[in-house]
Short mmCIF file of C-alpha atoms in Angstrom, two decimals:
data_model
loop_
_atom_site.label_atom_id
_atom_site.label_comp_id
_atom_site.label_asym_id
_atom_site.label_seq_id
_atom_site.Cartn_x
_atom_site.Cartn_y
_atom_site.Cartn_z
CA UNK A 1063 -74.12 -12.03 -24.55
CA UNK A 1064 -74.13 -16.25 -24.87
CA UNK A 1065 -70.27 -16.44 -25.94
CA UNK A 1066 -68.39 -19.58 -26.06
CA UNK A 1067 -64.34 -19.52 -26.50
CA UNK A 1068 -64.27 -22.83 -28.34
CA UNK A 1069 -66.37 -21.30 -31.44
CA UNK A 1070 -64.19 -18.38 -31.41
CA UNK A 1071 -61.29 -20.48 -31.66
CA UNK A 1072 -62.96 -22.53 -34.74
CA UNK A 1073 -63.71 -19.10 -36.58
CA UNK A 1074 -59.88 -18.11 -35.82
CA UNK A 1075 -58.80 -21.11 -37.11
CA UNK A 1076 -61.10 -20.92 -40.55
CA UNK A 1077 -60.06 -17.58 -41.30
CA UNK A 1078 -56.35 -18.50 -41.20
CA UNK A 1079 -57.10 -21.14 -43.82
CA UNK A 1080 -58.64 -18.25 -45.69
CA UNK A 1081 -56.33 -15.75 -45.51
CA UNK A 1082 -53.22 -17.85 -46.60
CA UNK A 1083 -50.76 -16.42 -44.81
CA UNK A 1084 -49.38 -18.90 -42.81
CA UNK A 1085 -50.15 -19.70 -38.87
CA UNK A 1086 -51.16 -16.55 -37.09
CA UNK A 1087 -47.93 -17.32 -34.51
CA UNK A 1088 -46.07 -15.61 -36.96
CA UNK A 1089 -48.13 -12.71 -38.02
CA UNK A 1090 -47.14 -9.38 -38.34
CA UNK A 1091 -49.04 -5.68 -37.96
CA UNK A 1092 -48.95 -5.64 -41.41
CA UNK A 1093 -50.63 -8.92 -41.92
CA UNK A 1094 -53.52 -7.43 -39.35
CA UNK A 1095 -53.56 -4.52 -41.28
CA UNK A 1096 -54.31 -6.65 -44.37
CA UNK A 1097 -56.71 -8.79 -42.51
CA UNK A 1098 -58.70 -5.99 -41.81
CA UNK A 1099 -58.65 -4.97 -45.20
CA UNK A 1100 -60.07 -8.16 -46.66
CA UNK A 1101 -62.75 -8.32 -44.03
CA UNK A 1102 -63.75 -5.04 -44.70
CA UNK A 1103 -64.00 -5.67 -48.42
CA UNK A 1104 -65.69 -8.69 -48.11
CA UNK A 1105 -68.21 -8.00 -45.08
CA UNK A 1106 -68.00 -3.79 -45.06
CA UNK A 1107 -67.33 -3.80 -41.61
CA UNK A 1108 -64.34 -2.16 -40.81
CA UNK A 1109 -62.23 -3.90 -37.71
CA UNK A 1110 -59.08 -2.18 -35.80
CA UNK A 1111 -55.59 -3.74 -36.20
CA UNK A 1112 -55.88 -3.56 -32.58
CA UNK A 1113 -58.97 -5.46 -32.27
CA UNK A 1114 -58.08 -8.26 -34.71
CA UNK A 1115 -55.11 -8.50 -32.26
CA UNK A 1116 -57.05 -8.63 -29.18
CA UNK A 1117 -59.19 -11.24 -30.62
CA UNK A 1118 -55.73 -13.47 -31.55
CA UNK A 1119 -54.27 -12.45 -28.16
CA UNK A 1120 -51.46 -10.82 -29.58
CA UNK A 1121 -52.03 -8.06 -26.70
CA UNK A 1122 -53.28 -7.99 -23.05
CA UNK A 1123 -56.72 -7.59 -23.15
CA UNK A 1124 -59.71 -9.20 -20.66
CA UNK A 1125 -62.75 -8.09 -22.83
CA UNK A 1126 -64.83 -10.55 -25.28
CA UNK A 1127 -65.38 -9.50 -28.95
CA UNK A 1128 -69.06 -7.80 -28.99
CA UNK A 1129 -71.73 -8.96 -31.30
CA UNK A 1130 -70.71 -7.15 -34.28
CA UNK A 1131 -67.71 -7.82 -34.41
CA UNK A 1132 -68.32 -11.60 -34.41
CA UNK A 1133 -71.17 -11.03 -37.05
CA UNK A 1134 -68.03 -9.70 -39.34
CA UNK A 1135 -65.37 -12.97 -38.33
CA UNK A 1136 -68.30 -15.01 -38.92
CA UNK A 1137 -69.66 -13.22 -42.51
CA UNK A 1138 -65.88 -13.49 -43.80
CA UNK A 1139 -65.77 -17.13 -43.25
CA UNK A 1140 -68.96 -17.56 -44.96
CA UNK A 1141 -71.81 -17.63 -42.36
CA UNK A 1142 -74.85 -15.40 -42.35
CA UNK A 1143 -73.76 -14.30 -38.72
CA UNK A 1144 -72.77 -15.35 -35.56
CA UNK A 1145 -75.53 -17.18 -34.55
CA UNK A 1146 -75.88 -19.18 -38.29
CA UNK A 1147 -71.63 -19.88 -37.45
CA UNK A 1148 -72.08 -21.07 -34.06
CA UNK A 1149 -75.34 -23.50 -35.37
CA UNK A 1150 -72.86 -24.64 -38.02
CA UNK A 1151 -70.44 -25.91 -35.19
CA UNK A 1152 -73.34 -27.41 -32.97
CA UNK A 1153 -75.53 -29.44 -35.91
CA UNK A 1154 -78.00 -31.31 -34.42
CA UNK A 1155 -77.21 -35.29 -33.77
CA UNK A 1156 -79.53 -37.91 -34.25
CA UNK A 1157 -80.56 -39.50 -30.98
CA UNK A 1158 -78.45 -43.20 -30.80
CA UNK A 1159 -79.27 -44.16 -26.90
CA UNK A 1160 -77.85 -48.14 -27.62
CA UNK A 1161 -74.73 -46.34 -28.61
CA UNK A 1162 -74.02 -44.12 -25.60
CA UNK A 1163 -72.10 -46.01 -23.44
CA UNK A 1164 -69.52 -46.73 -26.00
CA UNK A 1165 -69.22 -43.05 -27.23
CA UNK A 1166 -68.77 -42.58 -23.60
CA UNK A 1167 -66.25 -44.61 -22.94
CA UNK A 1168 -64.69 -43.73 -26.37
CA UNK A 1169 -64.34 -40.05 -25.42
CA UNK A 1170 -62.84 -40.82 -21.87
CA UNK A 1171 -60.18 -42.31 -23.80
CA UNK A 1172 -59.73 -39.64 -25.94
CA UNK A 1173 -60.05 -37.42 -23.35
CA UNK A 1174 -57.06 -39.09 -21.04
CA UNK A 1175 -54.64 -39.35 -24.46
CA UNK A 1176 -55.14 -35.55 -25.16
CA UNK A 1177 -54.45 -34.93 -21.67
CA UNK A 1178 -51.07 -37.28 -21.61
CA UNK A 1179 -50.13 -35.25 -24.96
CA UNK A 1180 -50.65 -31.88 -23.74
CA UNK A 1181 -48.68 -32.75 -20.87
CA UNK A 1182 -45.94 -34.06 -22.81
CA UNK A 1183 -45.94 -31.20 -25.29
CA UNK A 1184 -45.98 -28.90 -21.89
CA UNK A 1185 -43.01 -30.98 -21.01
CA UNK A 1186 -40.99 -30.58 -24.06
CA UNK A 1187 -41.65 -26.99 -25.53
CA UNK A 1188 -42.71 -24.34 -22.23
CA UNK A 1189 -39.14 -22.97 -23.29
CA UNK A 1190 -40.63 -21.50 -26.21
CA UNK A 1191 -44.38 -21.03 -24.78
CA UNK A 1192 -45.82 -17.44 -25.99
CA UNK A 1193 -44.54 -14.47 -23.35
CA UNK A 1194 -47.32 -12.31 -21.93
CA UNK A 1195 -46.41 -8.79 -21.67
CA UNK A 1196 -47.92 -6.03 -20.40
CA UNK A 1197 -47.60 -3.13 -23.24
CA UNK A 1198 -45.33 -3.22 -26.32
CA UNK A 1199 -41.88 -3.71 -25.97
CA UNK A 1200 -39.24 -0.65 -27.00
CA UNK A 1201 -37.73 -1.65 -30.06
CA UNK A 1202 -36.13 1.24 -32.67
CA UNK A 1203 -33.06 0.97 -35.24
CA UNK A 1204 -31.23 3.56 -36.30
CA UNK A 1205 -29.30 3.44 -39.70
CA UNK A 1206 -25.78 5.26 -38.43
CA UNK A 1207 -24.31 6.19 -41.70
CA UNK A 1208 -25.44 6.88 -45.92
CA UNK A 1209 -24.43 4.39 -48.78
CA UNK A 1210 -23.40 0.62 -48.49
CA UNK A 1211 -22.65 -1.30 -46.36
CA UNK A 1212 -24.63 0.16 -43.66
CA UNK A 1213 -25.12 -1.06 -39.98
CA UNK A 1214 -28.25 -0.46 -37.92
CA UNK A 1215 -28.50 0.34 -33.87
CA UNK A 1216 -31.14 -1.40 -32.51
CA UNK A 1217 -32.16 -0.21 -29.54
CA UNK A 1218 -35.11 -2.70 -26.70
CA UNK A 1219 -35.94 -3.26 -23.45
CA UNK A 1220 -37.10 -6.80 -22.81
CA UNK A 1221 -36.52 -7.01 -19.16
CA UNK A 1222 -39.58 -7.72 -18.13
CA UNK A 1223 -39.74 -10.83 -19.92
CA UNK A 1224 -38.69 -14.17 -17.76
CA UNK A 1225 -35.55 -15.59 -17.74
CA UNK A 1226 -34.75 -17.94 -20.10
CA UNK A 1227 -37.10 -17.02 -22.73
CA UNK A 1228 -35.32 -16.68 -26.06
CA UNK A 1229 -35.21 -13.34 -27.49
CA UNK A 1230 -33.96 -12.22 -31.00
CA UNK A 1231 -34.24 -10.23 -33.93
CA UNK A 1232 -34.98 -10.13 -37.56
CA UNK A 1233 -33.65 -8.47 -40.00
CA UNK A 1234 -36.31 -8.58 -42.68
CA UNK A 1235 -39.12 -10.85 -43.98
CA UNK A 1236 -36.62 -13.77 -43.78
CA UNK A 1237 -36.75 -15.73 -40.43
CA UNK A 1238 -33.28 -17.05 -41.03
CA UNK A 1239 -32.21 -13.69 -40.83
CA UNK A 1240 -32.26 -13.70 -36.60
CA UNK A 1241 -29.65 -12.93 -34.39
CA UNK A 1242 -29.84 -14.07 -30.83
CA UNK A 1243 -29.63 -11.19 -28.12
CA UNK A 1244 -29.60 -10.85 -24.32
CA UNK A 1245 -32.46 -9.73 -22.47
CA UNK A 1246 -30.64 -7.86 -20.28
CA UNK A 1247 -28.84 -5.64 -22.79
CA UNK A 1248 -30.66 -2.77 -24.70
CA UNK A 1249 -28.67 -2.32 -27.80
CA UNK A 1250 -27.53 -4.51 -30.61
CA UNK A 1251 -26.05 -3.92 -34.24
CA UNK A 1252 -26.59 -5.23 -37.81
CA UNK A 1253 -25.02 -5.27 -40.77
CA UNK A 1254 -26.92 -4.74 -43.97
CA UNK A 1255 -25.45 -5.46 -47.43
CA UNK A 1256 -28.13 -4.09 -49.95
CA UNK A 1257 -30.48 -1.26 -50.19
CA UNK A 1258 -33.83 -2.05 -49.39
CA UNK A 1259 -37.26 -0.78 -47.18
CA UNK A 1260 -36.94 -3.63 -44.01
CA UNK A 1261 -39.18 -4.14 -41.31
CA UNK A 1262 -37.09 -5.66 -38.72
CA UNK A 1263 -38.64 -7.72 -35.96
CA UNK A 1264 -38.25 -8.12 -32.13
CA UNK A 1265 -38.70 -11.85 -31.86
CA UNK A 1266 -39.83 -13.46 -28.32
CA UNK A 1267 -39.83 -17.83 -28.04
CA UNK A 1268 -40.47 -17.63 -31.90
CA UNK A 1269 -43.49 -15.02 -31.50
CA UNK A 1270 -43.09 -11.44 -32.77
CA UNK A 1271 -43.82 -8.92 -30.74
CA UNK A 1272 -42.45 -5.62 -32.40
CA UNK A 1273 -41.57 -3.96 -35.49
CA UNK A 1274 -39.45 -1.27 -36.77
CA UNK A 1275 -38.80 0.13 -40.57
CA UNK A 1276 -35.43 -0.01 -41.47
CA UNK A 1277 -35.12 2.14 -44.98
CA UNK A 1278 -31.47 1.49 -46.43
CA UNK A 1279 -31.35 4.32 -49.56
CA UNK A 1280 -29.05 4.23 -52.89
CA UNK A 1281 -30.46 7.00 -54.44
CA UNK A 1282 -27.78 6.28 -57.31
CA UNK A 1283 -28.12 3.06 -59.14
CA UNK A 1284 -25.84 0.38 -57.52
CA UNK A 1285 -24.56 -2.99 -59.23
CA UNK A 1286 -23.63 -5.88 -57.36
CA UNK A 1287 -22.67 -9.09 -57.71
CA UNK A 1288 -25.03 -11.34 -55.51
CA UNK A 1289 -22.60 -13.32 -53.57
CA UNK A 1290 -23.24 -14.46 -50.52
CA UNK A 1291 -23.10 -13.59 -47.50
CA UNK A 1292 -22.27 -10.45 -48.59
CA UNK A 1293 -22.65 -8.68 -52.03
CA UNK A 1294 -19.53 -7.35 -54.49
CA UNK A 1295 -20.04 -3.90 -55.22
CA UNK A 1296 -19.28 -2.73 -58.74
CA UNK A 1297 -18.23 0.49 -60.38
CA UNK A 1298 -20.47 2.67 -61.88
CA UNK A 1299 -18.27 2.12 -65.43
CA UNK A 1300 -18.41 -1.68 -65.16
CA UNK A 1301 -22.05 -1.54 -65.38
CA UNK A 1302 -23.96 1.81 -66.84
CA UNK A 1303 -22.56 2.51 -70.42
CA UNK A 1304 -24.62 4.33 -73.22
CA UNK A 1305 -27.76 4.78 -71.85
CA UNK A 1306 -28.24 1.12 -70.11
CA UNK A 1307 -27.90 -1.29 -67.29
CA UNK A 1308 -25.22 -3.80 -68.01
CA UNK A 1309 -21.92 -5.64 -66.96
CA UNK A 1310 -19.16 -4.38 -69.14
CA UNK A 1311 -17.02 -7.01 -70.97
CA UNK A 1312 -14.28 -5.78 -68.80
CA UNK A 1313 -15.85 -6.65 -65.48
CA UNK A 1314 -16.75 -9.98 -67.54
CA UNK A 1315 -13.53 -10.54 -67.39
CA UNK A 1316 -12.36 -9.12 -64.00
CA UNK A 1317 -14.85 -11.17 -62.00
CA UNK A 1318 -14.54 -14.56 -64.16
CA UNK A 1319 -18.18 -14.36 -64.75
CA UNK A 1320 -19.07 -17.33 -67.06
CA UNK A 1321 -16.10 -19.42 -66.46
CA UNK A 1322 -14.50 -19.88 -62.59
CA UNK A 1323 -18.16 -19.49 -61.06
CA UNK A 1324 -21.39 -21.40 -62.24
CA UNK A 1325 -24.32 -19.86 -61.35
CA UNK A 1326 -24.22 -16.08 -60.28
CA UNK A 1327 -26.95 -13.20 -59.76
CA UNK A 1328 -26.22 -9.81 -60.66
CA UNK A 1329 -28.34 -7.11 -59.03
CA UNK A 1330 -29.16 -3.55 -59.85
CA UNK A 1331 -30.68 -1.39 -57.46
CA UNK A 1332 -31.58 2.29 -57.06
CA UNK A 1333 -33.96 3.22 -53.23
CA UNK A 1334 -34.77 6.46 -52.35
CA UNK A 1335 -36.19 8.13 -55.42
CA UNK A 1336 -39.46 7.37 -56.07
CA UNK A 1337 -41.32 9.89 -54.11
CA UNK A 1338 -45.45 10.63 -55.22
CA UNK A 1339 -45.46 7.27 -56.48
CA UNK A 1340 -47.65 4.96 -54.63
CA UNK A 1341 -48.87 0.90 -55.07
CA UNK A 1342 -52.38 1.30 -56.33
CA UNK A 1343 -51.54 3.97 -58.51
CA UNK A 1344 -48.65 3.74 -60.87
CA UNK A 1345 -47.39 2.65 -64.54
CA UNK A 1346 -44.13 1.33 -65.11
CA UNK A 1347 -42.77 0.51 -68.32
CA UNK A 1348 -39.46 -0.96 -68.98
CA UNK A 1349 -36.90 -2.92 -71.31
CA UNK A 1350 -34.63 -5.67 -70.65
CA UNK A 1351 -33.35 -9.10 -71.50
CA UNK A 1352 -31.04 -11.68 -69.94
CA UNK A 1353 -28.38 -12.24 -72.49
CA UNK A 1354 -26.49 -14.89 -70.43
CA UNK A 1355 -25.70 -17.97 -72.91
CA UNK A 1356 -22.58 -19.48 -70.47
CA UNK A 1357 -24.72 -22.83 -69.76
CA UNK A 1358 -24.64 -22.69 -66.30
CA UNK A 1359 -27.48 -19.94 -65.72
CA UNK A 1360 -30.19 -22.22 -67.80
CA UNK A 1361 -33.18 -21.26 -67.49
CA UNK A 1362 -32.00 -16.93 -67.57
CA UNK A 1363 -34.17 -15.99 -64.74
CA UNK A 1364 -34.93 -12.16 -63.96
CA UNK A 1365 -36.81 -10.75 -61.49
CA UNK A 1366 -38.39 -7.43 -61.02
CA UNK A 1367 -38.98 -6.10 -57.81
CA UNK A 1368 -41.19 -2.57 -57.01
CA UNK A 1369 -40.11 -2.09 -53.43
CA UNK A 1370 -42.68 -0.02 -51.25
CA UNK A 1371 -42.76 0.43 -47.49
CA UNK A 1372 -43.70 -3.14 -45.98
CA UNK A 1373 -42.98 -5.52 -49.11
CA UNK A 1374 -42.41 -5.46 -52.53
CA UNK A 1375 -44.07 -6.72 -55.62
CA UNK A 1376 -41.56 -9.07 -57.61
CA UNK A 1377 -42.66 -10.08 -61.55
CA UNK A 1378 -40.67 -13.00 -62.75
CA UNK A 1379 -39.13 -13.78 -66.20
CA UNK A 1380 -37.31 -16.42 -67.85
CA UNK A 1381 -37.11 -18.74 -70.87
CA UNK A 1382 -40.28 -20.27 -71.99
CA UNK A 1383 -39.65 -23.76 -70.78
CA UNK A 1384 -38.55 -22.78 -67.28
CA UNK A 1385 -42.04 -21.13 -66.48
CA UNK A 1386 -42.67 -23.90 -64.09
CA UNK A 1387 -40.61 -22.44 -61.50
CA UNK A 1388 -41.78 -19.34 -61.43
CA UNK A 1389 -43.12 -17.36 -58.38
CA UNK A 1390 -44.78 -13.97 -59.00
CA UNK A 1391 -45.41 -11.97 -55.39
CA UNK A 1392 -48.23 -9.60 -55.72
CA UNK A 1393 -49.09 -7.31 -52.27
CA UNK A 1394 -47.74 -10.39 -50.18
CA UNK A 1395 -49.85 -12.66 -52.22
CA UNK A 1396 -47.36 -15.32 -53.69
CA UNK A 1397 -48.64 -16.97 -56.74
CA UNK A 1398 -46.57 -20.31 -57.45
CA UNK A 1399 -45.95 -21.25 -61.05
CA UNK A 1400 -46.69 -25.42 -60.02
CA UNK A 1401 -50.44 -24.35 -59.26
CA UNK A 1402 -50.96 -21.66 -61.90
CA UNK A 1403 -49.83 -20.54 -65.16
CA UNK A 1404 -47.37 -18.52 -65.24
CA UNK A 1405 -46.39 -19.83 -69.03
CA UNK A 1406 -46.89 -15.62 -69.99
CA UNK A 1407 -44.03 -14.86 -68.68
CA UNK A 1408 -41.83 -17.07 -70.65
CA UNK A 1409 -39.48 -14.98 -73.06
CA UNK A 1410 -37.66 -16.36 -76.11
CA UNK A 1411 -34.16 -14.16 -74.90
CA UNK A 1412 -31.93 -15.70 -78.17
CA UNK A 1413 -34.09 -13.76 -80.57
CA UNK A 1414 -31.76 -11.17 -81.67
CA UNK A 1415 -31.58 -7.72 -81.08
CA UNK A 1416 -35.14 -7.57 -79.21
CA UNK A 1417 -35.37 -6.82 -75.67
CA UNK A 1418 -38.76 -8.14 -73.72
CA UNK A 1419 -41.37 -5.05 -72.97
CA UNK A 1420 -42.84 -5.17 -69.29
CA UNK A 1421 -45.38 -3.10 -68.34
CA UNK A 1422 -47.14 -2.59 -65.06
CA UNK A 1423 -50.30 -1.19 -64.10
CA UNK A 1424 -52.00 -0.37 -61.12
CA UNK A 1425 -54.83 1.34 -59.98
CA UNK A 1426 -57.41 1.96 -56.83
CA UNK A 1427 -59.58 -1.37 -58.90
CA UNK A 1428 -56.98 -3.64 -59.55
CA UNK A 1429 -53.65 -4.14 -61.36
CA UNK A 1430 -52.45 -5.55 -64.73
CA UNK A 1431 -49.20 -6.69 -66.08
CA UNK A 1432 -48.24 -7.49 -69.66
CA UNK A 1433 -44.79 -8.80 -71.23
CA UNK A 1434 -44.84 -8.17 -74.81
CA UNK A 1435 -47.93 -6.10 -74.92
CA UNK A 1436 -50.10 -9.42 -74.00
CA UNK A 1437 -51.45 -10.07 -70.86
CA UNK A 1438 -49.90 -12.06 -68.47
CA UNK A 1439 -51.50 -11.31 -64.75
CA UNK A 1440 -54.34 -9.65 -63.63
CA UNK A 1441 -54.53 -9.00 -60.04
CA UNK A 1442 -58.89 -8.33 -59.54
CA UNK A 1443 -58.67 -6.51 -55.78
CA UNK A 1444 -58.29 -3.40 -54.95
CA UNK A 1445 -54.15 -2.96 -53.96
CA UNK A 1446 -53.08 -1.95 -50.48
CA UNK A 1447 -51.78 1.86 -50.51
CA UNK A 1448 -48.44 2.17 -49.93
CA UNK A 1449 -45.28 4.95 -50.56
CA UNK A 1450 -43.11 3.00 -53.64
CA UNK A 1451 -39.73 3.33 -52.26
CA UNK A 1452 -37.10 1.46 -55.16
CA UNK A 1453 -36.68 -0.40 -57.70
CA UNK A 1454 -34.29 -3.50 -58.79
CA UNK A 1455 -33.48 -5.81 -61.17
CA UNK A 1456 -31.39 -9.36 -60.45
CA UNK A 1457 -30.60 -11.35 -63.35
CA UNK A 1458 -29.88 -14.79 -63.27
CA UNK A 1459 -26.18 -14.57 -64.81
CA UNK A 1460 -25.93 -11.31 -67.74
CA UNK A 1461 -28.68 -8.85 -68.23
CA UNK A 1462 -29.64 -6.09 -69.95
CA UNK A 1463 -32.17 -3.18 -68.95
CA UNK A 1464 -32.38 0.01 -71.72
CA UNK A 1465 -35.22 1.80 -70.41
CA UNK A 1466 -37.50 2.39 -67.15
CA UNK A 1467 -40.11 5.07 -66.65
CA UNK A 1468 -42.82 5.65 -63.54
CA UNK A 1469 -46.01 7.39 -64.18
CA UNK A 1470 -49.12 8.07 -62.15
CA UNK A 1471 -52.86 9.81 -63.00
CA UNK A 1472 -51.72 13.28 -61.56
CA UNK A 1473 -49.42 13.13 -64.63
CA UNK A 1474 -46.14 12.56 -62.29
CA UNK A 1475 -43.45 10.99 -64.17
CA UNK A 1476 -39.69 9.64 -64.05
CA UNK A 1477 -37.67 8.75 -66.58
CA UNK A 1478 -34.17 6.80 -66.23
CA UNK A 1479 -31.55 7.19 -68.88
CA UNK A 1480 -29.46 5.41 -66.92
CA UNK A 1481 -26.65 8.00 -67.80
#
């Protein structure tokens, strides 16, 4: 099979513009996993995680792609096939012989300035060029104890990566969230301050190369004040008092909410309990309302996240006018409130007595949310399938929740009193 690198690399490159999530340096199995998903929905050819990451040399591998699955990489970006992606790249010129010598000439030049820049670039960055290795590293973590805080064992073996290559790892999603480590060693600790489902990363010159789920449980709710770097944990009676989720006046008071601090979080979490429950088929229904009115919390943001293993879906709220700002994150598709209209989930919080009605629903087609019984997102794809794992709710400043429930179509349900 005719098969030329420098196509492949232009197909590569178009689908990462497509699938929006970032450079492909940086992806994860899970972002493969998804990849495969979309080109599987789109085309109906089904490619292996571990194809996709042959063909982005994200393992050792000395085979070419066959002919179908470059029909598929080709189809997703739009072309009828290979062949029809590979004319697109090649389109035929129209024959200029007067011009020649100075397109000649022209290109030489080019051709000796990319040659000074890659050697420069060379020059300043083979400390953090990609690391070959020969199979997947060993990288585990082990949670060593129940409740919060909690500190993980990590356990690798990187030595057969060269010396002076920079290795570290992640605790999460966020990258500034990495701790250096020798390559020499084979165990390192970290500290975690919430409850959560985290994949932590093994991180090689910037590149990861390994993953590992890190599942921090709660299976009680848990209030915190979101301070940073680390969290202040509250007692169950300065936040859970007849049948809701709130900061007593009391803890008000004890933590000079409002008046010696300007603008706080407060977080209420519960991981662990949702078992049966999974993200393409569920219904959750709740009640809540941020009844901060201090001055320095302004625009009375909430946010709801539905944790699941690898991510979480996070549904914003806040007052009408601060809609702007919102984010929504929907199965790792982040839709920003500057480029769409997120104006739906704006809530009037100062009308009295009346506490804003979420609902979410999800199913194998698709998923819809509504605030106030009206519509507000509709996410048109099927949803990835994964376990839920938790639940929380952070409140820009006070906040209220009175009610949750969890159903799905087998007729499983949960019900919080929040007793």
């Amino acid at each position: 099979m005719r098969f030329d690198t420098a196509h492949l690399e232009a197909c590569k490159q178009s689908i990462e513009t497509k699938f929006s999530q970032g450079s492909s340096t940086h992806w994860t199995t899970n972002d493969f996993n998804r990849l495969s998903e979309a080109i599987h929905q789109e085309t109906g050819v089904l490619l292996s995680v571990s194809t996709l990451k042959r063909i982005w040399e994200k393992v050792n591998h000395s085979s070419t792609p066959n002919q179908s699955t470059l029909n598929a990489l080709a189809k997703f970006v739009g072309a009828a096939d290979w062949r029809d992606f590979e004319k697109q790249q090649n389109p035929v010129a129209t024959k200029q012989p007067t011009a020649s010598v100075s397109k000649n000439v022209l290109w030489f030049g080019v051709v000796i300035v990319l040659i000074a820049a890659v050697a420069f670039g060379f020059q300043i960055s083979k400390d953090s060029e990609p690391v070959v290795l020969d199979d997947n590293p060993v990288f585990q973590g082990q949670v060593v104890s129940t409740g919060l805080p909690n500190s993980v064992v990590f356990t690798y073996d990187v030595t057969q990566i060269p010396e002076g290559a920079k290795v570290e790892i992640q605790q999460d999603w966020d990258r500034r969230k990495r701790f250096t480590v020798n390559r020499l060693d084979t165990v390192a600790t970290s500290i975690y301050y919430k409850p959560g489902f985290f994949e932590a990363k093994l991180v090689i010159n910037d590149s990861i190369y390994a993953e590992t789920d890190v599942v921090i449980k709660n299976n009680a709710w848990l209030g915190v004040i979101e301070d940073t770097p680390s969290p202040v944990y509250l007692e169950p009676s300065e936040y859970k008092e007849e049948g809701r989720l709130q900061l007593s006046q009391r803890a008000i008071e004890k933590y000079k909410l409002g008046s010696e601090k300007e603008r706080y979080w407060i977080g209420f979490y519960k991981v662990g309990s949702f078992p049966e429950f999974y993200t393409n088929d569920f219904e959750l229904e709740t009640q809540l309302t941020n009844i901060s009115k201090d001055g320095f919390n302004i625009c009375r943001n909430v946010r709801i996240a539905l944790l699941y293993e690898g991510g979480a879906l996070v549904v914003p709220l806040s007052l009408k006018g601060c809609s702007s700002e919102l984010s929504l994150l929907a199965f790792d598709e982040r839709i920003d409130g500057k480029t769409n209209d997120l104006s739906k989930f704006g809530i009037d919080f100062d009308v009295e007595n009346v506490l804003a009605q979420l609902q979410i629903i999800s199913h194998p087609k698709g998923m819809r949310i509504t605030v106030n019984g009206e519509t507000a997102f509709t996410y048109q794809k099927p949803p990835m399938e994964r376990p839920l794992v938790g639940i929380a709710f952070n409140f820009e400043g006070l906040g209220k929740v009175k009610s949750l429930s969890l159903r799905n179509a087998s007729g499983l349900e949960y019900r919080d009193s929040f007793e």
